[in-house]
């Protein structure tokens, strides 16, 4: 039962989460849950008339609370896993671009995210390159002191996906474009190993929240 619950915790769902995927304290955990609702609105799993607005809400959660940044990346991975619709998968990959554009994943999670992107997206190397660029240069839009406005989000995505490719597809690519993701046991193990090594700000933890007995 516990292994199945653990796998479900990191699989797509249409309903809001009741607590964070990672171990976060009180108010920060509430921020994580609110961010997940915003993600549901952006991916079409929850009715919303302003997808760019909720996208910015999601991004702002990580910008205002660095403790939440790893959680946001895990939420995106969760919603990509066993996602039932192409639209949801596309929006999740879009949200990943927006996150990578504004703040890099914490140390430890970046290794897992690299493998995840290379294995699960035909152009995974582009996401990895963006991550490395943000790690080395900081926020790529405007300055590190502010987030882009919601009107600017489409331009970021258009710029990322329209750039002419200068290298061949990654040898890790296994399909074209956004495809259904399913976490096998090996990928689950790598995810948990990566999460156990995440570097958080002082006072926060870097392990997945325990699953119910």
PDB file of C-alpha atoms in Angstrom:
ATOM      1  CA  UNK A   1       0.000   0.000   0.000  1.00  0.00           C
ATOM      2  CA  UNK A   2       2.735   2.455   0.957  1.00  0.00           C
ATOM      3  CA  UNK A   3       4.703   2.090  -2.330  1.00  0.00           C
ATOM      4  CA  UNK A   4       1.483   2.661  -4.279  1.00  0.00           C
ATOM      5  CA  UNK A   5       0.689   5.752  -2.217  1.00  0.00           C
ATOM      6  CA  UNK A   6       4.209   7.018  -2.779  1.00  0.00           C
ATOM      7  CA  UNK A   7       3.834   6.633  -6.534  1.00  0.00           C
ATOM      8  CA  UNK A   8       0.408   8.285  -6.506  1.00  0.00           C
ATOM      9  CA  UNK A   9       1.810  11.232  -4.583  1.00  0.00           C
ATOM     10  CA  UNK A  10       3.993  11.974  -7.591  1.00  0.00           C
ATOM     11  CA  UNK A  11       1.340  11.320 -10.241  1.00  0.00           C
ATOM     12  CA  UNK A  12      -1.024  13.738 -11.931  1.00  0.00           C
ATOM     13  CA  UNK A  13      -4.180  14.726 -10.066  1.00  0.00           C
ATOM     14  CA  UNK A  14      -7.002  17.159 -10.806  1.00  0.00           C
ATOM     15  CA  UNK A  15      -7.759  18.102  -7.209  1.00  0.00           C
ATOM     16  CA  UNK A  16      -5.770  20.446  -4.946  1.00  0.00           C
ATOM     17  CA  UNK A  17      -3.166  18.885  -2.674  1.00  0.00           C
ATOM     18  CA  UNK A  18      -3.792  18.981   1.064  1.00  0.00           C
ATOM     19  CA  UNK A  19      -0.157  19.415   2.002  1.00  0.00           C
ATOM     20  CA  UNK A  20       3.156  20.041   0.280  1.00  0.00           C
ATOM     21  CA  UNK A  21       5.024  17.272  -1.544  1.00  0.00           C
ATOM     22  CA  UNK A  22       8.207  18.222   0.289  1.00  0.00           C
ATOM     23  CA  UNK A  23       8.573  18.811   4.005  1.00  0.00           C
ATOM     24  CA  UNK A  24       7.742  22.458   4.530  1.00  0.00           C
ATOM     25  CA  UNK A  25       6.664  24.228   7.688  1.00  0.00           C
ATOM     26  CA  UNK A  26       3.258  25.856   8.363  1.00  0.00           C
ATOM     27  CA  UNK A  27       2.826  29.020   6.285  1.00  0.00           C
ATOM     28  CA  UNK A  28       5.284  27.844   3.631  1.00  0.00           C
ATOM     29  CA  UNK A  29       3.322  24.617   3.169  1.00  0.00           C
ATOM     30  CA  UNK A  30       0.162  26.687   2.697  1.00  0.00           C
ATOM     31  CA  UNK A  31       1.974  28.711   0.039  1.00  0.00           C
ATOM     32  CA  UNK A  32       2.867  25.450  -1.716  1.00  0.00           C
ATOM     33  CA  UNK A  33      -0.758  24.286  -1.698  1.00  0.00           C
ATOM     34  CA  UNK A  34      -1.939  27.636  -3.087  1.00  0.00           C
ATOM     35  CA  UNK A  35       0.694  27.408  -5.811  1.00  0.00           C
ATOM     36  CA  UNK A  36      -0.567  23.961  -6.807  1.00  0.00           C
ATOM     37  CA  UNK A  37      -4.073  25.395  -7.245  1.00  0.00           C
ATOM     38  CA  UNK A  38      -2.566  28.009  -9.549  1.00  0.00           C
ATOM     39  CA  UNK A  39      -0.820  25.262 -11.511  1.00  0.00           C
ATOM     40  CA  UNK A  40      -4.123  23.400 -11.879  1.00  0.00           C
ATOM     41  CA  UNK A  41      -5.629  26.560 -13.337  1.00  0.00           C
ATOM     42  CA  UNK A  42      -2.765  26.984 -15.785  1.00  0.00           C
ATOM     43  CA  UNK A  43      -2.924  23.387 -17.025  1.00  0.00           C
ATOM     44  CA  UNK A  44      -6.701  23.355 -17.465  1.00  0.00           C
ATOM     45  CA  UNK A  45      -7.368  20.933 -14.625  1.00  0.00           C
ATOM     46  CA  UNK A  46      -9.134  23.720 -12.735  1.00  0.00           C
ATOM     47  CA  UNK A  47     -11.370  26.343 -14.414  1.00  0.00           C
ATOM     48  CA  UNK A  48      -9.567  29.651 -14.869  1.00  0.00           C
ATOM     49  CA  UNK A  49     -10.098  32.525 -17.271  1.00  0.00           C
ATOM     50  CA  UNK A  50      -6.634  34.054 -16.850  1.00  0.00           C
ATOM     51  CA  UNK A  51      -3.917  31.401 -17.362  1.00  0.00           C
ATOM     52  CA  UNK A  52      -1.097  33.947 -17.487  1.00  0.00           C
ATOM     53  CA  UNK A  53      -2.311  35.407 -14.217  1.00  0.00           C
ATOM     54  CA  UNK A  54      -2.182  32.085 -12.379  1.00  0.00           C
ATOM     55  CA  UNK A  55       1.156  31.305 -14.037  1.00  0.00           C
ATOM     56  CA  UNK A  56       2.535  34.472 -12.499  1.00  0.00           C
ATOM     57  CA  UNK A  57       0.985  33.516  -9.163  1.00  0.00           C
ATOM     58  CA  UNK A  58       2.826  30.186  -9.346  1.00  0.00           C
ATOM     59  CA  UNK A  59       6.122  31.878 -10.199  1.00  0.00           C
ATOM     60  CA  UNK A  60       5.665  34.480  -7.482  1.00  0.00           C
ATOM     61  CA  UNK A  61       5.366  31.767  -4.832  1.00  0.00           C
ATOM     62  CA  UNK A  62       8.930  30.668  -5.558  1.00  0.00           C
ATOM     63  CA  UNK A  63      10.207  34.199  -5.977  1.00  0.00           C
ATOM     64  CA  UNK A  64       8.828  35.356  -2.621  1.00  0.00           C
ATOM     65  CA  UNK A  65       9.753  32.141  -0.756  1.00  0.00           C
ATOM     66  CA  UNK A  66      12.937  30.437  -1.982  1.00  0.00           C
ATOM     67  CA  UNK A  67      12.107  27.520   0.339  1.00  0.00           C
ATOM     68  CA  UNK A  68       9.229  26.711  -2.037  1.00  0.00           C
ATOM     69  CA  UNK A  69      11.225  26.586  -5.272  1.00  0.00           C
ATOM     70  CA  UNK A  70      12.057  22.873  -5.101  1.00  0.00           C
ATOM     71  CA  UNK A  71       8.431  22.157  -4.236  1.00  0.00           C
ATOM     72  CA  UNK A  72       7.273  23.995  -7.359  1.00  0.00           C
ATOM     73  CA  UNK A  73       9.550  21.942  -9.576  1.00  0.00           C
ATOM     74  CA  UNK A  74       8.264  18.750  -7.952  1.00  0.00           C
ATOM     75  CA  UNK A  75       4.669  19.863  -8.535  1.00  0.00           C
ATOM     76  CA  UNK A  76       5.388  20.317 -12.238  1.00  0.00           C
ATOM     77  CA  UNK A  77       6.974  16.863 -12.421  1.00  0.00           C
ATOM     78  CA  UNK A  78       3.993  15.408 -10.570  1.00  0.00           C
ATOM     79  CA  UNK A  79       1.523  16.883 -13.049  1.00  0.00           C
ATOM     80  CA  UNK A  80       3.583  15.713 -16.016  1.00  0.00           C
ATOM     81  CA  UNK A  81       3.532  12.156 -14.677  1.00  0.00           C
ATOM     82  CA  UNK A  82       0.632  10.136 -16.125  1.00  0.00           C
ATOM     83  CA  UNK A  83      -1.000  13.344 -17.342  1.00  0.00           C
ATOM     84  CA  UNK A  84      -4.149  12.455 -19.286  1.00  0.00           C
ATOM     85  CA  UNK A  85      -4.117  15.273 -21.864  1.00  0.00           C
ATOM     86  CA  UNK A  86      -1.664  16.780 -24.306  1.00  0.00           C
ATOM     87  CA  UNK A  87      -2.753  20.272 -23.250  1.00  0.00           C
ATOM     88  CA  UNK A  88      -1.839  19.606 -19.627  1.00  0.00           C
ATOM     89  CA  UNK A  89       1.550  18.193 -20.617  1.00  0.00           C
ATOM     90  CA  UNK A  90       2.267  21.161 -22.869  1.00  0.00           C
ATOM     91  CA  UNK A  91       1.326  23.637 -20.158  1.00  0.00           C
ATOM     92  CA  UNK A  92       3.482  21.832 -17.617  1.00  0.00           C
ATOM     93  CA  UNK A  93       6.497  22.007 -19.910  1.00  0.00           C
ATOM     94  CA  UNK A  94       5.698  25.682 -20.470  1.00  0.00           C
ATOM     95  CA  UNK A  95       5.607  26.276 -16.720  1.00  0.00           C
ATOM     96  CA  UNK A  96       8.915  24.504 -16.373  1.00  0.00           C
ATOM     97  CA  UNK A  97      10.423  26.953 -18.874  1.00  0.00           C
ATOM     98  CA  UNK A  98       9.040  29.912 -16.925  1.00  0.00           C
ATOM     99  CA  UNK A  99      10.438  28.590 -13.646  1.00  0.00           C
ATOM    100  CA  UNK A 100      13.840  27.862 -15.160  1.00  0.00           C
ATOM    101  CA  UNK A 101      13.866  31.332 -16.670  1.00  0.00           C
ATOM    102  CA  UNK A 102      13.447  32.975 -13.272  1.00  0.00           C
ATOM    103  CA  UNK A 103      15.177  30.732 -10.728  1.00  0.00           C
ATOM    104  CA  UNK A 104      17.208  27.562 -11.009  1.00  0.00           C
ATOM    105  CA  UNK A 105      16.270  24.426  -9.052  1.00  0.00           C
ATOM    106  CA  UNK A 106      18.155  23.871  -5.778  1.00  0.00           C
ATOM    107  CA  UNK A 107      21.334  21.828  -5.675  1.00  0.00           C
ATOM    108  CA  UNK A 108      20.517  18.117  -5.855  1.00  0.00           C
ATOM    109  CA  UNK A 109      17.228  18.546  -7.639  1.00  0.00           C
ATOM    110  CA  UNK A 110      19.043  19.969 -10.653  1.00  0.00           C
ATOM    111  CA  UNK A 111      20.680  16.590 -11.308  1.00  0.00           C
ATOM    112  CA  UNK A 112      17.358  14.783 -11.252  1.00  0.00           C
ATOM    113  CA  UNK A 113      15.681  17.441 -13.371  1.00  0.00           C
ATOM    114  CA  UNK A 114      18.426  17.069 -15.967  1.00  0.00           C
ATOM    115  CA  UNK A 115      17.790  13.336 -16.298  1.00  0.00           C
ATOM    116  CA  UNK A 116      14.030  13.836 -16.247  1.00  0.00           C
ATOM    117  CA  UNK A 117      14.083  16.360 -19.089  1.00  0.00           C
ATOM    118  CA  UNK A 118      16.490  14.360 -21.229  1.00  0.00           C
ATOM    119  CA  UNK A 119      14.471  11.197 -20.821  1.00  0.00           C
ATOM    120  CA  UNK A 120      10.990  12.642 -21.096  1.00  0.00           C
ATOM    121  CA  UNK A 121      11.146  15.376 -23.756  1.00  0.00           C
ATOM    122  CA  UNK A 122      12.536  15.165 -27.270  1.00  0.00           C
ATOM    123  CA  UNK A 123      14.141  18.589 -26.829  1.00  0.00           C
ATOM    124  CA  UNK A 124      15.165  17.977 -23.239  1.00  0.00           C
ATOM    125  CA  UNK A 125      18.639  19.387 -23.806  1.00  0.00           C
ATOM    126  CA  UNK A 126      17.087  22.822 -24.332  1.00  0.00           C
ATOM    127  CA  UNK A 127      15.577  22.772 -20.852  1.00  0.00           C
ATOM    128  CA  UNK A 128      18.898  21.661 -19.413  1.00  0.00           C
ATOM    129  CA  UNK A 129      20.733  24.443 -21.233  1.00  0.00           C
ATOM    130  CA  UNK A 130      18.265  26.996 -19.896  1.00  0.00           C
ATOM    131  CA  UNK A 131      18.755  25.652 -16.378  1.00  0.00           C
ATOM    132  CA  UNK A 132      22.537  25.941 -16.669  1.00  0.00           C
ATOM    133  CA  UNK A 133      22.245  29.454 -18.031  1.00  0.00           C
ATOM    134  CA  UNK A 134      20.065  30.534 -15.112  1.00  0.00           C
ATOM    135  CA  UNK A 135      22.389  28.845 -12.637  1.00  0.00           C
ATOM    136  CA  UNK A 136      25.366  30.731 -14.044  1.00  0.00           C
ATOM    137  CA  UNK A 137      23.779  34.076 -14.902  1.00  0.00           C
ATOM    138  CA  UNK A 138      20.731  34.418 -12.667  1.00  0.00           C
ATOM    139  CA  UNK A 139      17.248  35.467 -13.796  1.00  0.00           C
ATOM    140  CA  UNK A 140      17.117  35.786 -17.567  1.00  0.00           C
ATOM    141  CA  UNK A 141      14.247  38.224 -17.952  1.00  0.00           C
ATOM    142  CA  UNK A 142      14.710  41.794 -16.737  1.00  0.00           C
ATOM    143  CA  UNK A 143      16.652  41.526 -13.496  1.00  0.00           C
ATOM    144  CA  UNK A 144      16.794  39.314 -10.443  1.00  0.00           C
ATOM    145  CA  UNK A 145      14.935  42.039  -8.518  1.00  0.00           C
ATOM    146  CA  UNK A 146      11.624  41.464 -10.311  1.00  0.00           C
ATOM    147  CA  UNK A 147       9.544  38.904 -12.129  1.00  0.00           C
ATOM    148  CA  UNK A 148       8.190  39.454 -15.638  1.00  0.00           C
ATOM    149  CA  UNK A 149       4.621  40.694 -15.912  1.00  0.00           C
ATOM    150  CA  UNK A 150       1.958  38.243 -17.026  1.00  0.00           C
ATOM    151  CA  UNK A 151       1.786  40.022 -20.375  1.00  0.00           C
ATOM    152  CA  UNK A 152       5.458  39.146 -20.936  1.00  0.00           C
ATOM    153  CA  UNK A 153       5.102  35.417 -20.254  1.00  0.00           C
ATOM    154  CA  UNK A 154       4.018  34.465 -23.814  1.00  0.00           C
ATOM    155  CA  UNK A 155       7.069  36.256 -25.233  1.00  0.00           C
ATOM    156  CA  UNK A 156       9.351  34.196 -23.004  1.00  0.00           C
ATOM    157  CA  UNK A 157       7.753  30.947 -24.157  1.00  0.00           C
ATOM    158  CA  UNK A 158       7.730  31.981 -27.808  1.00  0.00           C
ATOM    159  CA  UNK A 159      11.383  32.919 -27.572  1.00  0.00           C
ATOM    160  CA  UNK A 160      12.340  29.620 -25.975  1.00  0.00           C
ATOM    161  CA  UNK A 161      10.457  27.354 -28.364  1.00  0.00           C
ATOM    162  CA  UNK A 162      11.178  29.306 -31.559  1.00  0.00           C
ATOM    163  CA  UNK A 163      14.967  29.488 -31.206  1.00  0.00           C
ATOM    164  CA  UNK A 164      16.625  27.672 -34.090  1.00  0.00           C
ATOM    165  CA  UNK A 165      18.362  24.524 -32.956  1.00  0.00           C
ATOM    166  CA  UNK A 166      22.143  24.512 -33.206  1.00  0.00           C
ATOM    167  CA  UNK A 167      22.687  20.921 -32.124  1.00  0.00           C
ATOM    168  CA  UNK A 168      21.129  17.558 -32.842  1.00  0.00           C
ATOM    169  CA  UNK A 169      18.543  15.936 -30.662  1.00  0.00           C
ATOM    170  CA  UNK A 170      19.795  14.497 -27.425  1.00  0.00           C
ATOM    171  CA  UNK A 171      20.587  10.796 -27.565  1.00  0.00           C
ATOM    172  CA  UNK A 172      18.307  10.498 -24.522  1.00  0.00           C
ATOM    173  CA  UNK A 173      15.274  11.676 -26.485  1.00  0.00           C
ATOM    174  CA  UNK A 174      12.628   8.982 -26.773  1.00  0.00           C
ATOM    175  CA  UNK A 175       9.739  10.698 -28.551  1.00  0.00           C
ATOM    176  CA  UNK A 176       8.705  13.904 -30.254  1.00  0.00           C
ATOM    177  CA  UNK A 177       7.501  16.877 -28.231  1.00  0.00           C
ATOM    178  CA  UNK A 178       5.502  16.702 -25.038  1.00  0.00           C
ATOM    179  CA  UNK A 179       4.705  13.064 -24.303  1.00  0.00           C
ATOM    180  CA  UNK A 180       3.030  11.176 -21.468  1.00  0.00           C
ATOM    181  CA  UNK A 181       5.432  10.629 -18.570  1.00  0.00           C
ATOM    182  CA  UNK A 182       5.310   7.556 -16.369  1.00  0.00           C
ATOM    183  CA  UNK A 183       7.576   7.087 -13.385  1.00  0.00           C
ATOM    184  CA  UNK A 184       9.127   3.645 -13.314  1.00  0.00           C
ATOM    185  CA  UNK A 185      10.777   2.280 -10.174  1.00  0.00           C
ATOM    186  CA  UNK A 186      14.236   3.402 -11.277  1.00  0.00           C
ATOM    187  CA  UNK A 187      13.079   6.949 -11.915  1.00  0.00           C
ATOM    188  CA  UNK A 188      11.268   7.011  -8.573  1.00  0.00           C
ATOM    189  CA  UNK A 189      14.461   5.917  -6.836  1.00  0.00           C
ATOM    190  CA  UNK A 190      16.511   8.620  -8.554  1.00  0.00           C
ATOM    191  CA  UNK A 191      13.873  11.187  -7.642  1.00  0.00           C
ATOM    192  CA  UNK A 192      14.011  10.285  -3.972  1.00  0.00           C
ATOM    193  CA  UNK A 193      17.820  10.253  -3.988  1.00  0.00           C
ATOM    194  CA  UNK A 194      17.830  13.700  -5.569  1.00  0.00           C
ATOM    195  CA  UNK A 195      15.272  15.059  -3.130  1.00  0.00           C
ATOM    196  CA  UNK A 196      17.338  13.816  -0.203  1.00  0.00           C
ATOM    197  CA  UNK A 197      20.264  15.966  -1.384  1.00  0.00           C
ATOM    198  CA  UNK A 198      18.401  19.194  -2.100  1.00  0.00           C
ATOM    199  CA  UNK A 199      20.027  22.220  -0.525  1.00  0.00           C
ATOM    200  CA  UNK A 200      17.398  24.380   1.181  1.00  0.00           C
ATOM    201  CA  UNK A 201      17.795  27.669   3.025  1.00  0.00           C
ATOM    202  CA  UNK A 202      18.452  27.349   6.737  1.00  0.00           C
ATOM    203  CA  UNK A 203      15.521  25.938   8.686  1.00  0.00           C
ATOM    204  CA  UNK A 204      13.911  24.036   5.836  1.00  0.00           C
ATOM    205  CA  UNK A 205      14.248  20.371   4.937  1.00  0.00           C
ATOM    206  CA  UNK A 206      15.100  18.578   1.732  1.00  0.00           C
ATOM    207  CA  UNK A 207      13.259  15.272   1.754  1.00  0.00           C
ATOM    208  CA  UNK A 208       9.957  14.148   0.368  1.00  0.00           C
ATOM    209  CA  UNK A 209       7.100  14.281   2.814  1.00  0.00           C
ATOM    210  CA  UNK A 210       6.290  10.827   4.232  1.00  0.00           C
ATOM    211  CA  UNK A 211       3.348   8.961   2.791  1.00  0.00           C
ATOM    212  CA  UNK A 212       0.478   7.791   5.014  1.00  0.00           C
ATOM    213  CA  UNK A 213       0.694   4.353   6.590  1.00  0.00           C
TER     214      UNK A 213
END
